[in-house]
Coordinates of C-alpha atoms in Angstrom, one line a residue:
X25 CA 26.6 15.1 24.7
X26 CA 24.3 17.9 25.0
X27 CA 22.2 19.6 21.9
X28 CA 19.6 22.0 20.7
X29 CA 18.1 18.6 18.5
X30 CA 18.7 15.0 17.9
X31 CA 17.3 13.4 15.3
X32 CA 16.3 9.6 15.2
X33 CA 16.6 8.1 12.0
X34 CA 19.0 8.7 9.1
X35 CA 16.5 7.8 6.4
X36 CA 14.9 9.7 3.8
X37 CA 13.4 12.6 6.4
X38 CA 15.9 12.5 9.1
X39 CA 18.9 13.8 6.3
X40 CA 17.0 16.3 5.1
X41 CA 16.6 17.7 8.8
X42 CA 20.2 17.5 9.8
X43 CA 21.0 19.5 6.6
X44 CA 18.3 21.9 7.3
X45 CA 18.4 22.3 10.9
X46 CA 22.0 22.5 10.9
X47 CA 22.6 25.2 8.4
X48 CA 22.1 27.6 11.2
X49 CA 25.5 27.4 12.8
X50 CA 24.2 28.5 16.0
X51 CA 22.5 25.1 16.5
X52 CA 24.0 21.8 17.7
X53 CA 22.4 19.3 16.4
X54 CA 23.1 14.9 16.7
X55 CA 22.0 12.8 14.0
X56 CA 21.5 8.9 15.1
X57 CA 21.3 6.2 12.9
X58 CA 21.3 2.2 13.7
X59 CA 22.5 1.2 10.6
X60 CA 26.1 1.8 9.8
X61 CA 27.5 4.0 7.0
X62 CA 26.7 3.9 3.2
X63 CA 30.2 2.4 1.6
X64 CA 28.5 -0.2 0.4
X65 CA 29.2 0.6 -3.4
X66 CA 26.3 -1.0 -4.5
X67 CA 24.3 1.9 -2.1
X68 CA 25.4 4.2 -5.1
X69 CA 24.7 1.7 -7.9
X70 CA 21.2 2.2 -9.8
X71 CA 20.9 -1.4 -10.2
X72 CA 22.4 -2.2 -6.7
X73 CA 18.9 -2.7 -4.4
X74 CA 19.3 -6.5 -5.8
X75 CA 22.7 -7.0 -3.6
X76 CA 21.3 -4.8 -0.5
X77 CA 17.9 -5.9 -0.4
X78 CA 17.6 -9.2 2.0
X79 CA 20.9 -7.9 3.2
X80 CA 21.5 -7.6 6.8
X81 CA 24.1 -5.0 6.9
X82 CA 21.9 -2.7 4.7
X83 CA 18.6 -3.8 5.6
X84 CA 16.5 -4.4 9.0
X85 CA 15.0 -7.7 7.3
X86 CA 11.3 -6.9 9.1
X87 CA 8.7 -9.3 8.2
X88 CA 5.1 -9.1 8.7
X89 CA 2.8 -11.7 10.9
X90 CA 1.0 -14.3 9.1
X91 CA -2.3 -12.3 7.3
X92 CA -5.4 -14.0 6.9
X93 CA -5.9 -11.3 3.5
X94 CA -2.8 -13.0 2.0
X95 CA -3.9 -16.8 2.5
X96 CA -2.2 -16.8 5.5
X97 CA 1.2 -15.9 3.8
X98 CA 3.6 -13.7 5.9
X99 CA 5.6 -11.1 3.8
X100 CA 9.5 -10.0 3.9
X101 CA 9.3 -6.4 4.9
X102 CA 12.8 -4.6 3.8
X103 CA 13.8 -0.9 5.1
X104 CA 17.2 0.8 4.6
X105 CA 19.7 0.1 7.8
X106 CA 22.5 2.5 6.4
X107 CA 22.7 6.4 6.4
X108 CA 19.7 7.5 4.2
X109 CA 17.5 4.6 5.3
X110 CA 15.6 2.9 2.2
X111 CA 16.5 6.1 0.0
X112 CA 19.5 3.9 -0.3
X113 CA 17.6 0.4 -0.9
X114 CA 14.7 1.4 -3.0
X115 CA 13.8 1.3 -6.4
X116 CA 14.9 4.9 -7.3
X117 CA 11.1 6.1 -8.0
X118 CA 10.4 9.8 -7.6
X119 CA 7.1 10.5 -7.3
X120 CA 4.8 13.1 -5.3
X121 CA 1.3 12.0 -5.9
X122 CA -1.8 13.4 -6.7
X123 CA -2.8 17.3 -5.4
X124 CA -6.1 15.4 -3.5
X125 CA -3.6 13.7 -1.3
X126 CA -2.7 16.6 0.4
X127 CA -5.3 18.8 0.0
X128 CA -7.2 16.1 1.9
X129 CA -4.7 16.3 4.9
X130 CA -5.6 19.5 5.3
X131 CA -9.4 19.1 4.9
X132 CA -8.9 16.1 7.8
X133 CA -8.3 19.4 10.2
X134 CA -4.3 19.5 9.4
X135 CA -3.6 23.5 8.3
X136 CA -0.4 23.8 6.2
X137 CA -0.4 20.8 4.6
X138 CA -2.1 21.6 1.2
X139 CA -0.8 20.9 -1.9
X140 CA -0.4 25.0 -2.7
X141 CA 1.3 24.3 1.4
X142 CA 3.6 21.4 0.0
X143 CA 4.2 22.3 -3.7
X144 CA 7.1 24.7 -2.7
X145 CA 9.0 22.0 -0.2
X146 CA 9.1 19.7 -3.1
X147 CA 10.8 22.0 -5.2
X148 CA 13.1 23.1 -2.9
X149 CA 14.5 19.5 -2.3
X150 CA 14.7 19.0 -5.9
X151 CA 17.1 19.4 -8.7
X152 CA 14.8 18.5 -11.4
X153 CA 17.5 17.9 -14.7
X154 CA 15.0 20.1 -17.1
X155 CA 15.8 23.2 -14.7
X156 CA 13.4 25.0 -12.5
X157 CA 9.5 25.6 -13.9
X158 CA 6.3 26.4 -12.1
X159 CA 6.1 22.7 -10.6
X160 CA 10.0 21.6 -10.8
X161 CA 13.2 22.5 -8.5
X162 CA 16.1 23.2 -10.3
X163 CA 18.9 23.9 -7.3
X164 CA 18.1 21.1 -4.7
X165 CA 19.7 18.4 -3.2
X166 CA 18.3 15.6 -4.4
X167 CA 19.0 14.9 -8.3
X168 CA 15.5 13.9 -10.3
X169 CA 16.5 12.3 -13.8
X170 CA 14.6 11.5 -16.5
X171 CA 14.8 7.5 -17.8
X172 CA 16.1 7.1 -21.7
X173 CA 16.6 3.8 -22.0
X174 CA 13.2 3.3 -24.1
X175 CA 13.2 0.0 -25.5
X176 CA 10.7 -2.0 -28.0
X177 CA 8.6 -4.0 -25.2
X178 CA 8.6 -0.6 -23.0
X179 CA 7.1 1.2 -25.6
X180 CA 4.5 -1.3 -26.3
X181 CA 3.8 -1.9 -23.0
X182 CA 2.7 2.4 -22.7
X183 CA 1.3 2.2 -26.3
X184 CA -1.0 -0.6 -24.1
X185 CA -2.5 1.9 -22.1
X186 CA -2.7 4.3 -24.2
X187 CA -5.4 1.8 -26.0
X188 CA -6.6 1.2 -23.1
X189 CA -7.4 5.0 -22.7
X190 CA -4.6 6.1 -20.6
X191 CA -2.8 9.4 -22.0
X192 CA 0.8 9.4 -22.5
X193 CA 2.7 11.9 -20.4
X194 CA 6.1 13.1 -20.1
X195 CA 5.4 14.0 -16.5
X196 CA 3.4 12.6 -13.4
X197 CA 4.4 14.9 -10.9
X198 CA 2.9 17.7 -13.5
X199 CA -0.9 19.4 -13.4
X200 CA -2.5 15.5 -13.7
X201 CA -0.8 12.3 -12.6
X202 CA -2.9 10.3 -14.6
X203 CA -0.8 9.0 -18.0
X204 CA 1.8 6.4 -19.4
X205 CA 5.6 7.2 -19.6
X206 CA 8.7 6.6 -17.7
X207 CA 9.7 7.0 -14.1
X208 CA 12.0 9.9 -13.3
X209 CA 14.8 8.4 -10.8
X210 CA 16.8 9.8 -8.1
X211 CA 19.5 9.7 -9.5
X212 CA 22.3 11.1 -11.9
X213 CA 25.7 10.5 -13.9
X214 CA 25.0 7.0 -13.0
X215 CA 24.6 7.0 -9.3
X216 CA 22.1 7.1 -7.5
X217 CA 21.1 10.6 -5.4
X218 CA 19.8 9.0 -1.8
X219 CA 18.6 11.3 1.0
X220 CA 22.0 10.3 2.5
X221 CA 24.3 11.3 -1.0
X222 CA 21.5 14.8 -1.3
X223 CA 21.6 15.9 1.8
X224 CA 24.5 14.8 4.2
X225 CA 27.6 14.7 1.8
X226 CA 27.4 18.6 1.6
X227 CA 27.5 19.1 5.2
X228 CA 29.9 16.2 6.1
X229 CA 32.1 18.8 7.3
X230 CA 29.9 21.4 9.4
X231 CA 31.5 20.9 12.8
X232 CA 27.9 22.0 14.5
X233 CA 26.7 18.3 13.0
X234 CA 27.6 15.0 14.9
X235 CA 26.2 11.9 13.3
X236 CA 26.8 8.5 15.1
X237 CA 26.4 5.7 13.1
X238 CA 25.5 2.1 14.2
X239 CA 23.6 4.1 16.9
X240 CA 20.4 2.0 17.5
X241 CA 17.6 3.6 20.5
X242 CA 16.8 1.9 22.7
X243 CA 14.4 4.3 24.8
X244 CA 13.5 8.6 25.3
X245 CA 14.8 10.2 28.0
X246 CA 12.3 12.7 30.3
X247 CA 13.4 15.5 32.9
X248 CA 13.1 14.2 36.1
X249 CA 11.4 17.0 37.2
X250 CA 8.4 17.0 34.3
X251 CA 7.3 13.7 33.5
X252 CA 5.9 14.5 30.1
X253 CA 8.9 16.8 28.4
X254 CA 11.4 14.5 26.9
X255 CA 15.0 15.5 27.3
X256 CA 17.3 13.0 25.6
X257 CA 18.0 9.8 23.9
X258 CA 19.2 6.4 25.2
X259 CA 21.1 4.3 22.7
X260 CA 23.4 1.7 22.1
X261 CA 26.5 3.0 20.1
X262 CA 28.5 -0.1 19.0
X263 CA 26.7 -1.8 21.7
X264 CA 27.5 0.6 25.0
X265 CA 25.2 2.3 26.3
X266 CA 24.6 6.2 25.7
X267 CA 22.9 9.4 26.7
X268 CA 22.5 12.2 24.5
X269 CA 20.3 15.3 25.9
X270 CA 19.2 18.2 24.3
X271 CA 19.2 22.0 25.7
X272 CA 16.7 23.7 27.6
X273 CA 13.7 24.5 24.7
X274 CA 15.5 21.8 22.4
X275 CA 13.7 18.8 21.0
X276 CA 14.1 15.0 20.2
X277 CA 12.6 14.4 16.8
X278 CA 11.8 10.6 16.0
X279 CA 12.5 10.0 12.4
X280 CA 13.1 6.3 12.2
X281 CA 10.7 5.3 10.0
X282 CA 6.5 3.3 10.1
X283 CA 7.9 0.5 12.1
X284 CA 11.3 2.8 14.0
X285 CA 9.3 5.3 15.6
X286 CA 6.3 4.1 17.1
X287 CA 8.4 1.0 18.3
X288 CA 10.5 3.5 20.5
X289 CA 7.4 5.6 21.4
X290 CA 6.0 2.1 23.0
X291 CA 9.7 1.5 24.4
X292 CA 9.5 4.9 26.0
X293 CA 6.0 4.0 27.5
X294 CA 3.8 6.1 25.1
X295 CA 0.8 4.8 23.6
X296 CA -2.0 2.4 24.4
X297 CA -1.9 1.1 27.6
X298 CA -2.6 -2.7 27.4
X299 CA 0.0 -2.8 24.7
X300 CA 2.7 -1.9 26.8
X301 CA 1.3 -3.6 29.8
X302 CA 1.4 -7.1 28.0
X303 CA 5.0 -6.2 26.5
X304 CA 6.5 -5.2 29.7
X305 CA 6.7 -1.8 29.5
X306 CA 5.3 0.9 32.1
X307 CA 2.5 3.6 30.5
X308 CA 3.6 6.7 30.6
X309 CA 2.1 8.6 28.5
X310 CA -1.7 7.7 27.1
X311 CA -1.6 7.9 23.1
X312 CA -4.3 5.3 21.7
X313 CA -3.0 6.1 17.8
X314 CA 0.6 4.7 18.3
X315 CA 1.1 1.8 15.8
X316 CA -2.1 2.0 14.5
X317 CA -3.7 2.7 10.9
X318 CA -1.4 1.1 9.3
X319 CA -1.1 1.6 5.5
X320 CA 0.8 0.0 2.6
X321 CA 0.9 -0.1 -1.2
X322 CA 0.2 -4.1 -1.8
X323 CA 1.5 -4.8 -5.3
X324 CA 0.1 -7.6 -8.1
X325 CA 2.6 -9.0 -9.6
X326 CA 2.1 -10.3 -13.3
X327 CA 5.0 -11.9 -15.5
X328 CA 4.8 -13.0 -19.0
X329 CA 6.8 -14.4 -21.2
X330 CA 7.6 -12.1 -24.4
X331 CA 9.4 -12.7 -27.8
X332 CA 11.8 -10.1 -27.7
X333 CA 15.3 -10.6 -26.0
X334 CA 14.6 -8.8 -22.1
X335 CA 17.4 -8.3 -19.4
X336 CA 16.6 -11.7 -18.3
X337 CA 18.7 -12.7 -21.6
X338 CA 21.7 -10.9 -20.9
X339 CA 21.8 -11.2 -17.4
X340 CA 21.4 -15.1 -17.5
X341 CA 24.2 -15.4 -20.4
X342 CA 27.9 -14.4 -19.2
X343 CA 29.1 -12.2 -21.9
X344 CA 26.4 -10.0 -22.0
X345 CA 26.2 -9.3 -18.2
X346 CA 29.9 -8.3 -18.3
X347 CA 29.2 -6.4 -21.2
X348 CA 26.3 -4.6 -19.0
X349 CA 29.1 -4.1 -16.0
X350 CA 31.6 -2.8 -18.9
X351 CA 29.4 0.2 -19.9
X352 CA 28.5 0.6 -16.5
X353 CA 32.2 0.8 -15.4
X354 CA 33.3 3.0 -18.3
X355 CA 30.2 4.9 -19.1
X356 CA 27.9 5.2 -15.6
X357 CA 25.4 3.9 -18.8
X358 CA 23.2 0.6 -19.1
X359 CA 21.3 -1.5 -17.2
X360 CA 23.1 -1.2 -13.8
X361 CA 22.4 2.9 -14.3
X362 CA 19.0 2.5 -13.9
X363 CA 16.1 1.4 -11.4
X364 CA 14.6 -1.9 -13.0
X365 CA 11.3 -0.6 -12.6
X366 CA 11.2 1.9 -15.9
X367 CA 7.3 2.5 -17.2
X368 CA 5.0 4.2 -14.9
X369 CA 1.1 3.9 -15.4
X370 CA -0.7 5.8 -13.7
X371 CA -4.5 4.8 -14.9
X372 CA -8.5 4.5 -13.0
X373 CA -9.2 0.7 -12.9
X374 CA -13.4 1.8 -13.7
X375 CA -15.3 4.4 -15.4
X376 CA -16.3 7.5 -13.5
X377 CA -13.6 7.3 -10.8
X378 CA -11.7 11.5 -10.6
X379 CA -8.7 10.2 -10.1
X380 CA -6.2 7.0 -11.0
X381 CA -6.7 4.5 -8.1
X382 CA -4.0 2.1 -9.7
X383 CA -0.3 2.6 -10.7
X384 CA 2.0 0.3 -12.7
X385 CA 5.3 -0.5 -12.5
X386 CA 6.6 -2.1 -15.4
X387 CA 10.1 -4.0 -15.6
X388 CA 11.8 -5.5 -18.8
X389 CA 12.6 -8.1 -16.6
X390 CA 11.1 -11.0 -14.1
X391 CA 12.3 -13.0 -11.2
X392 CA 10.1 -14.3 -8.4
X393 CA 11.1 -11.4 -6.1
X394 CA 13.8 -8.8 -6.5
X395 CA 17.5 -9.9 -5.3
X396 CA 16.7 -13.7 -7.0
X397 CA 17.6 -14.9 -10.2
X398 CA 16.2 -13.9 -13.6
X399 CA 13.5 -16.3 -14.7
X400 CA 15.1 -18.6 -17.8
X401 CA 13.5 -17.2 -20.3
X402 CA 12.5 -13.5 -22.0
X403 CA 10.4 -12.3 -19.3
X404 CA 8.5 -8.5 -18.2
X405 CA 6.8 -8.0 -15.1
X406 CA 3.5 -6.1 -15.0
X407 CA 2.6 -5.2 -11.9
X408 CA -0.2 -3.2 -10.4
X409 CA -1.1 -1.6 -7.1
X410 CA -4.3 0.2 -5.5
X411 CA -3.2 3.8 -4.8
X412 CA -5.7 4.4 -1.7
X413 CA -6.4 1.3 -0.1
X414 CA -8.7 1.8 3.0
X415 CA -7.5 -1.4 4.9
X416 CA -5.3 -0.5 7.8
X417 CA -3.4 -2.6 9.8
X418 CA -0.9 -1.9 13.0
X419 CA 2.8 -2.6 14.4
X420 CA 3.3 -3.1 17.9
X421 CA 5.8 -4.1 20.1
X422 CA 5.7 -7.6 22.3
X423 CA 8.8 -7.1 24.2
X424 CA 10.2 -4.4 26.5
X425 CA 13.7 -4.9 24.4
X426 CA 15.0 -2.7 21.6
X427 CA 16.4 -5.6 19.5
X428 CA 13.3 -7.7 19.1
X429 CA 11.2 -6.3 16.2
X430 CA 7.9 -5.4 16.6
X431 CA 4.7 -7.4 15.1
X432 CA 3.5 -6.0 11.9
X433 CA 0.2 -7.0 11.1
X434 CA -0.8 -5.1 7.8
X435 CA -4.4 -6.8 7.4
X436 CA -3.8 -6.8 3.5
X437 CA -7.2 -6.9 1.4
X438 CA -9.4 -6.9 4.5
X439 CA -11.5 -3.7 3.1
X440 CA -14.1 -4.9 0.6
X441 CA -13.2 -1.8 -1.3
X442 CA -9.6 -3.1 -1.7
X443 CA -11.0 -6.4 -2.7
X444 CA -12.8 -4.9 -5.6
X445 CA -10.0 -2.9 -6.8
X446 CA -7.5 -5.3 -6.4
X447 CA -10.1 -7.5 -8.8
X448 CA -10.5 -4.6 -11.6
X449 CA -6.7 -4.2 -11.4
X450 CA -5.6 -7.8 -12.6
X451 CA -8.4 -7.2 -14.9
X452 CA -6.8 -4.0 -16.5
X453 CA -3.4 -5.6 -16.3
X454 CA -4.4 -8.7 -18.4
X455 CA -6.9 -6.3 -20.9
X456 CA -3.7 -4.5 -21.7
X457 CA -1.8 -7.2 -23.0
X458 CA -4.5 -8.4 -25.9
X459 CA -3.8 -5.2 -27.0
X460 CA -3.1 -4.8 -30.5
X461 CA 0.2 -3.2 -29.3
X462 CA 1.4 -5.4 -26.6
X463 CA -0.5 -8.8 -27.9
X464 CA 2.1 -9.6 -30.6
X465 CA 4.8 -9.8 -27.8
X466 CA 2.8 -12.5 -25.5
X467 CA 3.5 -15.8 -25.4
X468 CA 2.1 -16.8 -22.3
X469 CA 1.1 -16.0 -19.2
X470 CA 3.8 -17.3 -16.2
X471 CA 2.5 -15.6 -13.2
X472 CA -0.6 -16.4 -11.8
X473 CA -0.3 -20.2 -13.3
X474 CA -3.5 -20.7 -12.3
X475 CA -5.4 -18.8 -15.3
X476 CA -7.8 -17.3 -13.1
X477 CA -11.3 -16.1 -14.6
X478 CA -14.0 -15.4 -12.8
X479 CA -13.9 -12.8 -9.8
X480 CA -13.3 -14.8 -7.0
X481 CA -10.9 -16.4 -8.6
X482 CA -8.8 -13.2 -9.6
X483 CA -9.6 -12.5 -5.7
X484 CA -8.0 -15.0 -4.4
X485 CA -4.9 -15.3 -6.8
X486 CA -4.3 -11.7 -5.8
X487 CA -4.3 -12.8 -2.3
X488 CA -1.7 -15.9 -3.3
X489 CA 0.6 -13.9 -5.4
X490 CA 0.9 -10.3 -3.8
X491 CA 3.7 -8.5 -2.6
X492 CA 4.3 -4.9 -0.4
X493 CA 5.6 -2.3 -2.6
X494 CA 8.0 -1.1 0.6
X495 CA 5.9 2.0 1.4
X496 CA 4.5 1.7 4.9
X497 CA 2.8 4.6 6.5
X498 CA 0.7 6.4 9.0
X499 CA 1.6 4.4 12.6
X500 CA 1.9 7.7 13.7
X501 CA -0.8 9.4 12.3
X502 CA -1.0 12.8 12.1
X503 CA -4.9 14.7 12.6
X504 CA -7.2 16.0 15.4
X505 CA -9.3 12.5 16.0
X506 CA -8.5 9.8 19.2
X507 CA -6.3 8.1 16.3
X508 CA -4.2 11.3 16.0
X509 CA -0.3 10.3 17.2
X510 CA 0.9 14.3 16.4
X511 CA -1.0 17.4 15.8
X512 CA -0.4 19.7 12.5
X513 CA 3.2 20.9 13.3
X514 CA 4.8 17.1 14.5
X515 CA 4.3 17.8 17.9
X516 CA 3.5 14.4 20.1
X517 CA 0.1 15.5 21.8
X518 CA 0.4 15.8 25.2
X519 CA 4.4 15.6 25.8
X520 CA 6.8 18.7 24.9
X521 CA 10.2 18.4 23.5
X522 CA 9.1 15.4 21.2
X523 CA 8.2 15.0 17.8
X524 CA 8.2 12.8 14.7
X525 CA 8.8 13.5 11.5
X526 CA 8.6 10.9 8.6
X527 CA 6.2 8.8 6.5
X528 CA 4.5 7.4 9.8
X529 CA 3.0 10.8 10.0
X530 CA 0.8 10.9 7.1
X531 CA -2.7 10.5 7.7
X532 CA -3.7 8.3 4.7
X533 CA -1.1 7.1 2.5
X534 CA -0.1 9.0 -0.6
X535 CA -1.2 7.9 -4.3
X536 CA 2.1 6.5 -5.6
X537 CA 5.7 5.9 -4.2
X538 CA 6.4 7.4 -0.9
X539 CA 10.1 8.6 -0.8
X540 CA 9.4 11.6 -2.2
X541 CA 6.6 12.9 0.1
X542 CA 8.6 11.6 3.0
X543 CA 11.8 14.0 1.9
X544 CA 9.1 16.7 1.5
X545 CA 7.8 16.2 5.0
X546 CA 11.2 16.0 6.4
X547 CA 11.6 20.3 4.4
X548 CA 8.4 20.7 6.3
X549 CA 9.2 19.7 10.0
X550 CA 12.6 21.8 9.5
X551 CA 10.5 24.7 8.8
X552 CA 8.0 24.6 11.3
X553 CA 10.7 23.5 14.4
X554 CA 13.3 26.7 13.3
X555 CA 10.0 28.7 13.0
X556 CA 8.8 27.7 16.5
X557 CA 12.6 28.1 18.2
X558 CA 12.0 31.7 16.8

């Protein structure tokens, strides 16, 4: 049980790095995930986040403390608990943000991490289905389709914002992200392409690669002889305990996600001191940032009622939702081959803003939350999240035991700058559908029931109707301030052998899904460790 690197965390950054890391044969390297492995068929189906969603095998089933910015509400929190983490849960989205993301990473102090730094690692994990261009990968891993199935309310629902002053645009992930169109999906043929099916089902075979599923951490291990250079991994492997230990100049990299890693960085006695003092645990090591800054994409959910047939019809109605599992089943076409989120909107909620601060996910569909049944009649769902929120929030741990979940506490809407936005976005949302392209398809508004007008109003249905998006970020926050959990290269300040490597490392949340960047960062930290072995 010895190795040059064990990686934490199967998810969307922790495949990438096995593939990466392992591709020189000269390295033994352990990949540990809690969850178990994806068979799950309805892992590989488009469609199939409604069956693992809420799901225990395939999902940790986190949910956040009651928050006061919600009305008190406490949210279900779902990440992936398989091999490729929530790559395998989510809603298929592949996007990479805007260029000021990034280029303001580096400006906070963090050198390499410009969008002319990042641009290339996108492209190399990418196998855009166009072919390689200037801003696309054409030979990686993970497959990036375009969406066809264009239907009459989709197409009225982008002609919307294009009225509303929103270009229409074939690409996002292009020069500008601002602009109407559809999502391109991970995935292809039908299936869906998680970090899992991209990046470890090529290498399934390389004998210098161990991965133990159903492998949950429980603590780190340090050298007995240098309090601050970690040396190992405790775990649970089908419930017995295990060691694994790395090499003399090997490393542990933590890459179990917003909530995974800085819960076993507090179980392991690293972070703020009365944190682990009230959980139970002994300080170790003094890291004030660990759990903190917490970032999340809150989303605004809006359903209407439409006069045009939706998926709501067929799914509802017997024949046509085995009809919809017929083409699947023959054709790897339909419905079940796609994400249900299908339009993306990427638009600024006021005049004079440089960039879009709101993004919409449109579905020709509605339910109360994903995973439930279809609303009873032809329904859409509109909804709309701020891009940059400034509220942060924190996840700690109350408990010196592995198996009790930390407290999230996200502190939703607490910034009065997310309050206005959040304001102007239902605003936009409603403007779009008097439309003269969307208006003749209304029939009524089903979500918020309460016909809220004036600003507070708007405020505080936002605050009663809300939902996370499922991209949580930045509890282990990269930079050069007191907050800082890592410096520029992953590295946990003040400790050797340890670093972490996944969305809890970006210092302000990126502007639009975040399984994409979190693949990206995963290319990075491969990089920069073989780089620094050498």
């Amino acid at each position: 049980m010895s190795f040059d690197y064990i990686i934490v965390g199967a998810g969307s950054a922790g495949c990438v790095l096995a593939n990466r890391l392992s591709a020189n044969r000269n390295l033994r390297v352990l990949l540990l995930e809690a969850g178990g492995r994806d068979l799950n068929p309805w892992i590989h189906i488009p469609v199939g986040y409604f069956k693992t969603l809420h799901n225990p095998k395939t999902d940790w089933c986190y949910k956040t403390e009651p928050d006061p910015g919600l009305n008190n509400r406490a949210l279900d929190w779902p990440r992936g608990k398989t091999l490729g983490g929530s790559s395998s849960i989510n809603g298929l989205l592949y996007v990479r943000g805007q260029k000021q993301d990034y280029d303001g990473w580096a400006q906070m102090g963090n050198t390499g991490w410009g969008y002319d730094d990042v641009l290339p690692l996108f492209k190399r994990s990418e196998s855009f289905e166009d072919g390689a261009d200037d801003l696309h990968g054409g030979e990686g891993g993970l497959a990036v389709s375009r969406i066809r199935a264009k239907s009459e309310i989709a197409e009225a629902f982008i002609g919307a914002a294009v009225e509303m002053g929103v270009p229409r645009t074939e690409d996002y992930n292009g020069e500008d992200q601002e602009g109407a169109g559809y999502f391109h999906q991970t995935a292809r043929n039908g299936l869906r392409s998680s970090s899992a099916r991209a990046f470890l089902t090529p290498i399934k075979r390389c004998d210098n690669l161990v991965i133990h599923s159903h492998a949950h951490a429980q603590s780190l291990i340090f050298a007995s002889d240098a309090p601050k250079t970690v040396v190992g991994v405790r775990y649970l492997r089908d419930g017995q305990p295990t060691d694994a230990r790395v090499r003399s100049g090997g490393e542990v990299i933590l890459s179990a996600g917003a909530i995974g890693s800085p819960q076993i960085l507090e179980l392991s006695g690293i972070g703020r001191g009365d944190i682990l003092q009230s959980a139970g645990v002994t300080l170790r090591h003094e890291v004030p940032g660990v759990g903190e800054t917490l970032q999340d994409h809150l989303q605004i959910r809006l359903v209407y009622e439409v006069t045009v047939p939706t998926l709501n019809d067929a799914i509802n109605r017997l024949l046509p939702r085995i009809g919809i599992g017929l083409t699947y089943i023959l054709r790897r076409k339909g419905p079940m081959s796609l994400g249900a989120s299908q339009v993306a909107i990427f638009a600024k909620s006021m005049p004079g803003l440089e960039t879009p601060d709101i993004q919409f996910h449109f579905q020709p569909l509605s339910a109360d939350k994903p995973g439930l049944e279809m609303h009873p009649f032809s329904g859409i769902t509109s909804s709309v999240c701020q891009l940059r929120p400034e509220s942060r929030g924190h996840i700690h741990i109350h408990s010196p035991r592995a198996a009790d979940y930390p407290k999230i506490v996200p502190n939703y809407l607490s910034a009065p700058a997310d309050q206005m936005c959040a304001v102007s976005a239902m605003k936009f949302a409603r403007a779009m559908t008097r439309t003269s392209a969307l208006a003749p398809f209304i029939v009524r508004e089903h979500m918020p029931d309460t016909n809220p007008q004036t600003d507070e109003q708007l405020l505080d249905c936002a605050r009663s109707i809300s939902q996370t998006i499922y991209h949580p970020t930045s509890t282990c926050r990269m930079g050069q301030d007191s907050q800082a959990v890592v410096d520029d290269r992953l590295r946990v300040r003040g400790l050797q052998g340890l670093r972490v490597a996944d969305a809890s490392v970006m210092p302000a949340i990126t502007s639009g899904n975040t399984n994409a960047p979190t693949i990206m960062i995963g290319e990075k930290a491969s990089d920069m460790i073989l780089e620094d072995r050498r």
